[in-house]
PDB file of C-alpha atoms in Angstrom:
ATOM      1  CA  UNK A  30       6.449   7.558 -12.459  1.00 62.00           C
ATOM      2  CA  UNK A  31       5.254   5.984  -9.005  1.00 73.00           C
ATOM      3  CA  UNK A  32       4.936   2.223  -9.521  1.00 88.00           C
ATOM      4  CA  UNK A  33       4.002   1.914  -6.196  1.00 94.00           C
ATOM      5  CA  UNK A  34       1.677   4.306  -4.596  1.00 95.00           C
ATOM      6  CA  UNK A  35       0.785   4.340  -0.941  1.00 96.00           C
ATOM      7  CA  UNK A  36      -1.627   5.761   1.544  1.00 97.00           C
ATOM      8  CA  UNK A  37      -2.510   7.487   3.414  1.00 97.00           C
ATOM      9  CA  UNK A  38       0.677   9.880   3.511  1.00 95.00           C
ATOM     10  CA  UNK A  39       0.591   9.477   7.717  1.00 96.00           C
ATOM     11  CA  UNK A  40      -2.064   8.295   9.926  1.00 97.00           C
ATOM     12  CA  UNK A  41      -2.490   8.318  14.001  1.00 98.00           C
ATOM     13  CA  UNK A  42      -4.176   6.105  16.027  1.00 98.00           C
ATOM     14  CA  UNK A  43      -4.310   4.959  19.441  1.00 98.00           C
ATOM     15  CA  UNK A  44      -2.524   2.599  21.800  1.00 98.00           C
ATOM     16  CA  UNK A  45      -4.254  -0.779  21.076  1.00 97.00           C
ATOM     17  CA  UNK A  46      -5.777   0.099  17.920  1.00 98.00           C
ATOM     18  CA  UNK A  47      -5.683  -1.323  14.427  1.00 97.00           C
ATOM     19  CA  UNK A  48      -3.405   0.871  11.877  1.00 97.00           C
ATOM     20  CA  UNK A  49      -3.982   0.078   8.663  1.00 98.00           C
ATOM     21  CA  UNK A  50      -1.554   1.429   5.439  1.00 98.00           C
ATOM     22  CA  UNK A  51      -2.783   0.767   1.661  1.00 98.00           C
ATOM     23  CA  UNK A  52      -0.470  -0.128  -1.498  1.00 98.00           C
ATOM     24  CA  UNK A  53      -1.177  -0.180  -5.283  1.00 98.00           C
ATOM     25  CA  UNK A  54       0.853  -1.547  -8.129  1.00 97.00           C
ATOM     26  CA  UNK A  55       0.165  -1.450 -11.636  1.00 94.00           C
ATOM     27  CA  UNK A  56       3.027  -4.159 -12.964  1.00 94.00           C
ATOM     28  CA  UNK A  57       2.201  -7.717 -13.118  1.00 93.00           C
ATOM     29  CA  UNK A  58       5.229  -9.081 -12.825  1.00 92.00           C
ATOM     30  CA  UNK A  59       5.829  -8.022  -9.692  1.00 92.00           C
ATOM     31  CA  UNK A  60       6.553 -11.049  -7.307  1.00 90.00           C
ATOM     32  CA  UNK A  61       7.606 -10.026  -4.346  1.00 91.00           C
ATOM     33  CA  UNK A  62       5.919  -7.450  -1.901  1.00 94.00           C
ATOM     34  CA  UNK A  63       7.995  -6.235   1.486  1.00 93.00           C
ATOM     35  CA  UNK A  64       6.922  -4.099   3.927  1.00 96.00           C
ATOM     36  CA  UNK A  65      10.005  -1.538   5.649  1.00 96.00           C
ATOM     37  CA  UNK A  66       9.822  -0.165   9.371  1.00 97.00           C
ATOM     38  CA  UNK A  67      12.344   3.023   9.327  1.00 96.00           C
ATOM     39  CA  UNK A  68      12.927   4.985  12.915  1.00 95.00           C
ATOM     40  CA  UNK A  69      13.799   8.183  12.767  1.00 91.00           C
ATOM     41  CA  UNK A  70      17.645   8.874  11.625  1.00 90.00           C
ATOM     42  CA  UNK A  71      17.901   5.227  10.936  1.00 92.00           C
ATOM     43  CA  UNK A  72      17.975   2.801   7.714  1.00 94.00           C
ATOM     44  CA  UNK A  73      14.545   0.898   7.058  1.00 95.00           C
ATOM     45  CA  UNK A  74      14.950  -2.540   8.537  1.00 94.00           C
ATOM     46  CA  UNK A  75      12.173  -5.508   6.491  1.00 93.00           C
ATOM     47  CA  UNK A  76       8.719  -6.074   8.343  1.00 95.00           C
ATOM     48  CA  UNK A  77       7.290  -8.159   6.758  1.00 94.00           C
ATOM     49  CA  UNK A  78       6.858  -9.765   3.523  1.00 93.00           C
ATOM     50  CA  UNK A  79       4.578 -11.907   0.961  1.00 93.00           C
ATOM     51  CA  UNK A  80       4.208 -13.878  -2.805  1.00 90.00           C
ATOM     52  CA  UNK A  81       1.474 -13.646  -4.611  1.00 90.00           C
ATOM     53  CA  UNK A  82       0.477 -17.147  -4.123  1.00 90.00           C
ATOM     54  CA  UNK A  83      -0.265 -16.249  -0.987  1.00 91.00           C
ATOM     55  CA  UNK A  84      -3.454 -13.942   0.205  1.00 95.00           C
ATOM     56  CA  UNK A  85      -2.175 -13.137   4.172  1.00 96.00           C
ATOM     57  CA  UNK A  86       0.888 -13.310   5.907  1.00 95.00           C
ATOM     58  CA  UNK A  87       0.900 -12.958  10.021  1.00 96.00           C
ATOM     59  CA  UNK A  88       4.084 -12.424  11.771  1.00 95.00           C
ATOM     60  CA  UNK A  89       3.093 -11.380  15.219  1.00 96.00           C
ATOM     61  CA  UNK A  90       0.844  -8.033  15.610  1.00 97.00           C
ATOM     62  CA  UNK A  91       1.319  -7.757  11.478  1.00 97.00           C
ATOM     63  CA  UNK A  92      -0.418  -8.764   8.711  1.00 97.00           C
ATOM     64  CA  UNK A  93      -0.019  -8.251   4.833  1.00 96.00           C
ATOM     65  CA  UNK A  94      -3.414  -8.778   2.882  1.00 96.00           C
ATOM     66  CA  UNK A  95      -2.807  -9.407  -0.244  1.00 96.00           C
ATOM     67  CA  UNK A  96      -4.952  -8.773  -3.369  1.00 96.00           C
ATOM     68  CA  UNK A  97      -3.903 -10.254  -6.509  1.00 94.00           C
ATOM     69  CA  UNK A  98      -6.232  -9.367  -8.839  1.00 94.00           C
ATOM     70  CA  UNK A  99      -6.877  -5.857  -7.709  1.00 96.00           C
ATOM     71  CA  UNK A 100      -3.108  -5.236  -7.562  1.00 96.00           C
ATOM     72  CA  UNK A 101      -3.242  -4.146  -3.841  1.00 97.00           C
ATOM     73  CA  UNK A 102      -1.625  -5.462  -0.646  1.00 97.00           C
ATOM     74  CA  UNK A 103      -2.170  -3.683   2.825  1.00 98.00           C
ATOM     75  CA  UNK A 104      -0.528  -3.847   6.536  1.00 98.00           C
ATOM     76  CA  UNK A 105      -2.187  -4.086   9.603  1.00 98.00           C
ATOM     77  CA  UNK A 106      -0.669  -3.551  12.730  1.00 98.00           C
ATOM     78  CA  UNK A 107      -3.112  -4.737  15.187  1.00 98.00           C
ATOM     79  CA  UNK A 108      -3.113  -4.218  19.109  1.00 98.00           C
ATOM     80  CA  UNK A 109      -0.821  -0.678  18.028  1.00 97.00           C
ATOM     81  CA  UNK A 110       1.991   0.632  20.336  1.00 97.00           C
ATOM     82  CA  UNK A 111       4.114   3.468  20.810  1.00 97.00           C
ATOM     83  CA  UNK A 112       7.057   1.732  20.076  1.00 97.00           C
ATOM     84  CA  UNK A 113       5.314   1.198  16.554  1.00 97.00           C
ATOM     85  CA  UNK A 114       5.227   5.134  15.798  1.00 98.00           C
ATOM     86  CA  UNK A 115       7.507   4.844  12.370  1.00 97.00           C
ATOM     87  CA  UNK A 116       7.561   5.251   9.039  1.00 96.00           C
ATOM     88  CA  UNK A 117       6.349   2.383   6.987  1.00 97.00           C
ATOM     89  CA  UNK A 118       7.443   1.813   3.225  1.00 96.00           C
ATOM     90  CA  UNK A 119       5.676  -0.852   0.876  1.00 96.00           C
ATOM     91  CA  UNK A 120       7.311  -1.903  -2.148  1.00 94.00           C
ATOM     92  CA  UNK A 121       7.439  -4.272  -4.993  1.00 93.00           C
ATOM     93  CA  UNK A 122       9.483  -5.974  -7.097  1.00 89.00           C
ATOM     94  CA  UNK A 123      10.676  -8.940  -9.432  1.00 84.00           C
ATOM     95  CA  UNK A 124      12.312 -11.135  -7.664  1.00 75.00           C
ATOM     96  CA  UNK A 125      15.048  -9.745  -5.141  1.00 70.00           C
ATOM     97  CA  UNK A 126      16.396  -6.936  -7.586  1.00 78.00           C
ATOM     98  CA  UNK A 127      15.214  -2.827  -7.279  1.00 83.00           C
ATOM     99  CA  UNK A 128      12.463  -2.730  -6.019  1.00 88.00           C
ATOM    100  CA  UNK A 129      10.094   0.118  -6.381  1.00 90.00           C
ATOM    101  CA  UNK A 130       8.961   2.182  -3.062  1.00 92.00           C
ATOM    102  CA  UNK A 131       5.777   3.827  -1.783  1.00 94.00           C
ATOM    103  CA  UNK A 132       5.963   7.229  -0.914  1.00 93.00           C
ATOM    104  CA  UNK A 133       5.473   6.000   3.131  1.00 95.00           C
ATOM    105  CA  UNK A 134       3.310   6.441   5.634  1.00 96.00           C
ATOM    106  CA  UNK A 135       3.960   7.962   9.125  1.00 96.00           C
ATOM    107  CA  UNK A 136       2.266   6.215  11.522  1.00 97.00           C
ATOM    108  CA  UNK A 137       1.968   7.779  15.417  1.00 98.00           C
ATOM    109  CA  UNK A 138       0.008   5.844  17.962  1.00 98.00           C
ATOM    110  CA  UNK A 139      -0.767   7.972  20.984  1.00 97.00           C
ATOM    111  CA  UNK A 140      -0.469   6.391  24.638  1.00 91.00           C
TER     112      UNK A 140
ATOM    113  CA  UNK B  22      27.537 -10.156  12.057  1.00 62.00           C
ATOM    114  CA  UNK B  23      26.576  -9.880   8.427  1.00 70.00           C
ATOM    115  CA  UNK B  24      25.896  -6.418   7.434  1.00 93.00           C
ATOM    116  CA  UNK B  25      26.358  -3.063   5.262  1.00 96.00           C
ATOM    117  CA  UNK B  26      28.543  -0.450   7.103  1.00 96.00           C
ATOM    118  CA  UNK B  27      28.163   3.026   6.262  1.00 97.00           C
ATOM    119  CA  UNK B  28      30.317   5.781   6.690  1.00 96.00           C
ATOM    120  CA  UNK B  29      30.842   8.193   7.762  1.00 96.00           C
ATOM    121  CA  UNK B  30      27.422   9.385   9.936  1.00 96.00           C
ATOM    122  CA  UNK B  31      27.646  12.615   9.216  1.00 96.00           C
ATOM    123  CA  UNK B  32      29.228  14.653   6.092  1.00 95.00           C
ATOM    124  CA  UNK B  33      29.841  18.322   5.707  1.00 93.00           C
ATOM    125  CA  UNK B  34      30.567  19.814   2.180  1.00 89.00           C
ATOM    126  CA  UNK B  35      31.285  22.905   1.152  1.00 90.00           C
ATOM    127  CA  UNK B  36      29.956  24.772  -1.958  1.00 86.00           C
ATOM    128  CA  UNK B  37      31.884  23.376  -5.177  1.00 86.00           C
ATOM    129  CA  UNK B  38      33.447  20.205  -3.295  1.00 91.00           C
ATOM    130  CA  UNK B  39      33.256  16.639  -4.156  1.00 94.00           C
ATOM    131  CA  UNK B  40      32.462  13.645  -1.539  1.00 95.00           C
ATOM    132  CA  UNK B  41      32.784  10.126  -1.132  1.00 97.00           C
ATOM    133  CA  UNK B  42      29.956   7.937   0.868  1.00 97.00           C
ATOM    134  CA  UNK B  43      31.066   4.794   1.806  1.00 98.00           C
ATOM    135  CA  UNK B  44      28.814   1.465   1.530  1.00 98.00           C
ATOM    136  CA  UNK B  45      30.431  -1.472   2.549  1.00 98.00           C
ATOM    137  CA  UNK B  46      28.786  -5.145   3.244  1.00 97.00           C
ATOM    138  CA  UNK B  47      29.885  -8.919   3.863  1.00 96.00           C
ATOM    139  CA  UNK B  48      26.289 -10.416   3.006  1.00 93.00           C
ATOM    140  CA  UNK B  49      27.779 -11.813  -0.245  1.00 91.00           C
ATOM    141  CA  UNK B  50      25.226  -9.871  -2.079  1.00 90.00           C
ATOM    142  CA  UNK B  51      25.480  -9.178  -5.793  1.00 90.00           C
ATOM    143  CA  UNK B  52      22.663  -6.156  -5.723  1.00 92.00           C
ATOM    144  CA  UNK B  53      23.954  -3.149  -4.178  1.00 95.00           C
ATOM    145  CA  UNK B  54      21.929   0.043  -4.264  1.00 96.00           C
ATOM    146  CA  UNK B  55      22.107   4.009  -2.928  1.00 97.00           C
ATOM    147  CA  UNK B  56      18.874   6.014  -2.519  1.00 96.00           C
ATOM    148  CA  UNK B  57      18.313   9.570  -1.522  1.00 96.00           C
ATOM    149  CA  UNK B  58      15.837  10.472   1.301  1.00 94.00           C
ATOM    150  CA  UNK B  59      14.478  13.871   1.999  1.00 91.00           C
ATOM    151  CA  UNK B  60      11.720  15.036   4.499  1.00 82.00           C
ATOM    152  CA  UNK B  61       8.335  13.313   3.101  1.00 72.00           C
ATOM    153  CA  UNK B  62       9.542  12.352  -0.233  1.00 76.00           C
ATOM    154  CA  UNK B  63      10.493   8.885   0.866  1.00 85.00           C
ATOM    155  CA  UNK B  64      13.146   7.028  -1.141  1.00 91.00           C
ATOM    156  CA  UNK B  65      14.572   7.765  -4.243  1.00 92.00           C
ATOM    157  CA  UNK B  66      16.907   5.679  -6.499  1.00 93.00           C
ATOM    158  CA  UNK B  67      20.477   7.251  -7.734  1.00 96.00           C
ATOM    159  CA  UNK B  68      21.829   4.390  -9.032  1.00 97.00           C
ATOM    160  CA  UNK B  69      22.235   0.598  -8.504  1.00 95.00           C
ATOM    161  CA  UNK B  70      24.892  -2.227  -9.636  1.00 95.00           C
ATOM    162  CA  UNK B  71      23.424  -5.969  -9.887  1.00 91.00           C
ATOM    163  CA  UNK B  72      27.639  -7.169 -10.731  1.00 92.00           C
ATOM    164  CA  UNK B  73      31.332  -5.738  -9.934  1.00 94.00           C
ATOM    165  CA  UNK B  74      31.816  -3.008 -12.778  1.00 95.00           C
ATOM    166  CA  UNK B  75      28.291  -2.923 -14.243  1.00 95.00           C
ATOM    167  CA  UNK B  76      25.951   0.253 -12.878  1.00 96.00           C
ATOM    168  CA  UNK B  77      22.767   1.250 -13.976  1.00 96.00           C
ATOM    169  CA  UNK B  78      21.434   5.458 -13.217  1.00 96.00           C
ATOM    170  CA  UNK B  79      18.453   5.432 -11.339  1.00 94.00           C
ATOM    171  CA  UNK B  80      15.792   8.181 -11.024  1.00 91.00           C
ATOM    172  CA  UNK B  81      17.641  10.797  -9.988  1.00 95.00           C
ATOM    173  CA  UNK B  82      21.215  10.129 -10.900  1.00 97.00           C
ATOM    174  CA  UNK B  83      22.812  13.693 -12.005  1.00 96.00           C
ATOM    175  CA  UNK B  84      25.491  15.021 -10.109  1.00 96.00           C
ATOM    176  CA  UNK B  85      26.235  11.513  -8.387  1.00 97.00           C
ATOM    177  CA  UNK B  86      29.058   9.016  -9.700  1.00 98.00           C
ATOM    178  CA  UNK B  87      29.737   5.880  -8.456  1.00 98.00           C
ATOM    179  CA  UNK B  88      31.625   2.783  -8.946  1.00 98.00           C
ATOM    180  CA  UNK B  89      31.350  -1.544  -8.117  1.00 98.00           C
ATOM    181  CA  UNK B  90      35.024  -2.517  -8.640  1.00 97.00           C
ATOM    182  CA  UNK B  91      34.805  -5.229  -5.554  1.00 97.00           C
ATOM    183  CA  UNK B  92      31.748  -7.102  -4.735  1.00 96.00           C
ATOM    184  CA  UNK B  93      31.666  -5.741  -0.878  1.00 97.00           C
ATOM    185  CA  UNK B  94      31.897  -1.987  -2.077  1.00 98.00           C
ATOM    186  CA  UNK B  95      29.677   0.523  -3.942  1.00 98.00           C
ATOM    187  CA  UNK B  96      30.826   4.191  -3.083  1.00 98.00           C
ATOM    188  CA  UNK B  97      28.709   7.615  -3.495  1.00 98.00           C
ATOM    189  CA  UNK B  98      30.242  10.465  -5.225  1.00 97.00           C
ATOM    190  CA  UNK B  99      28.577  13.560  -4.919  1.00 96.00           C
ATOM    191  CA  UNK B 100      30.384  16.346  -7.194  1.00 95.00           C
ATOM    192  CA  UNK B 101      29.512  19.817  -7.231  1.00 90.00           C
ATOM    193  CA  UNK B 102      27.528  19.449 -10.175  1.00 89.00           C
ATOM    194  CA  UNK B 103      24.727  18.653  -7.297  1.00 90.00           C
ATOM    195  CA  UNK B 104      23.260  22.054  -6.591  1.00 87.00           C
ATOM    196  CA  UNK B 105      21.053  20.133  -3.467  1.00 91.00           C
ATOM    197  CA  UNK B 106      23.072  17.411  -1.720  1.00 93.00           C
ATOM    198  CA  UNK B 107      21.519  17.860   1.917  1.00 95.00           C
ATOM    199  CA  UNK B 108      19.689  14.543   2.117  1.00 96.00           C
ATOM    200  CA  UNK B 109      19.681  11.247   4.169  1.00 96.00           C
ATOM    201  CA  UNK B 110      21.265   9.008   1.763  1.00 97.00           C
ATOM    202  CA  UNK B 111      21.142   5.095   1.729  1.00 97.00           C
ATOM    203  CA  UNK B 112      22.936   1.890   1.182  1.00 97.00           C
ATOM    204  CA  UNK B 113      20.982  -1.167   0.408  1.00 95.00           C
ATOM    205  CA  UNK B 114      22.456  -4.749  -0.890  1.00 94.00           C
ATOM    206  CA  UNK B 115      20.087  -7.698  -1.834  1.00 89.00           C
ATOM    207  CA  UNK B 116      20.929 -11.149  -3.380  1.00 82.00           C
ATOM    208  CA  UNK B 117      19.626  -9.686  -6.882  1.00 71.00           C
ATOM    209  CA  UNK B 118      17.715 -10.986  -9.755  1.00 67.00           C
ATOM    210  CA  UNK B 119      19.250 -14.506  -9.711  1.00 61.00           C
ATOM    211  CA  UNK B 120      18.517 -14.981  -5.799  1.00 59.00           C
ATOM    212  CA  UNK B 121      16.165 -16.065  -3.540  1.00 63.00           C
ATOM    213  CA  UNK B 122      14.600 -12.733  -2.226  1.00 63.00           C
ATOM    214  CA  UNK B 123      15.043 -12.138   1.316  1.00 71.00           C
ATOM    215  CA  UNK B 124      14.528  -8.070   0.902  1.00 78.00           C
ATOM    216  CA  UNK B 125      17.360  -5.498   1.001  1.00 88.00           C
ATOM    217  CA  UNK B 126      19.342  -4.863   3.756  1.00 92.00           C
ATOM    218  CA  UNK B 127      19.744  -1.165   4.561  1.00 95.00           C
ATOM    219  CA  UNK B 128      22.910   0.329   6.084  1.00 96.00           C
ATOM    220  CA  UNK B 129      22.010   2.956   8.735  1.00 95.00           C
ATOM    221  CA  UNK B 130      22.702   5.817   6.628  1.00 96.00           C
ATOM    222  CA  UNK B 131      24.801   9.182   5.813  1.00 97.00           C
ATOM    223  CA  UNK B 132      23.380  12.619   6.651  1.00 96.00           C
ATOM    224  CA  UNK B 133      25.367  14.720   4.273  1.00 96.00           C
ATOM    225  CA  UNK B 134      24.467  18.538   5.491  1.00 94.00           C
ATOM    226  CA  UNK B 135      26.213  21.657   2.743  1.00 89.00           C
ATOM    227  CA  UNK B 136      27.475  24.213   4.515  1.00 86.00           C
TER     228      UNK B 136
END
């Protein structure tokens, strides 16, 4: 069972554009909400990330939005590159211990 | 630099033999974690270990064995009971439940092919 479920599964968009990727959770007592960049034949490497107590995080061209009460958090990646074109996890957890993945999303932005 | 080493890169097994994945770090971390990845099915847990000689199965732990007897090292056995071993497979660590969360560190990975 997918306690995390993200979407879309991959997405393309073009240089300078906005991607946007979509998470859901269904456990409350989730507090803690990182985002994963993985490259090809490489280990993810952490984003981004946010609490709950807080609605938006920036860190450069990305954002988390974060939705507490409808149990949803999203990344944008504004002013999209090549050197974005990845794989991008969400995930959840309590505290700092297993945390639960999306499925990812593949994201290709076209020059 | 702090870090998790995997090794090795790349792993060949034959048909009825057992392997060893290596995870090593020297983040201090208490959490240490292996995960499977195949094409589009993004990460799956095999197990996990939150303290030395204490492991919990995760979602898809038959046919993998591992063990936590130092804090810096949480190797992967697959055995042959593992009828599909060609994966991507992962080593994370993270400071755990009792920590400040910073996110888990990810080593770069084994690519374990059957031949």
């Amino acid at each position: 069972q997918q306690q995390v479920k993200q979407s879309p599964q991959s997405l393309i968009v073009q240089k300078g554009g906005i991607s946007i990727i979509n998470c859901a959770y269904e456990n409350t007592a989730f507090d803690y909400f990182p985002w994963y960049q993985q490259f090809p034949g490489k280990g993810p490497a952490l984003l981004i990330a946010i609490r709950p107590d807080v609605s938006e995080k920036k860190e450069g061209r990305f954002t988390i939005s974060f939705n507490k009460s409808a149990k949803q958090f999203s990344l944008h990646i504004m002013d999209s590159q090549p050197g974005d074109s990845a794989t991008y996890f969400c995930a959840a957890s309590i505290n700092d211990y297993k945390l639960s993945f999306g499925a990812g999303t593949t994201v290709t932005v076209r020059a | 630099d702090g870090g998790i080493t995997q090794s090795p890169k790349y792993l060949f097994r034959k048909e009825g033999q057992n392997v060893t994945l290596s995870c090593e770090q020297n983040l201090n971390h208490d959490a240490m974690y292996w995960y499977r990845q195949d094409p589009g099915q993004g990460l799956r847990l095999i197990y996990y270990s939150q303290i030395v000689n204490d492991f919990q199965k995760g979602d898809i732990a038959e046919g993998y064995s591992v063990s936590r007897e130092k804090k810096e090292s949480f190797p992967l056995t697959v055995t042959s009971a593992q009828k599909n071993p060609t994966a991507f497979y992962l080593c994370a660590s993270s400071t755990g439940q009792g920590g400040i969360a910073y996110g888990y560190t990810f080593g770069s990975g084994t690519r374990l092919t059957v031949v």
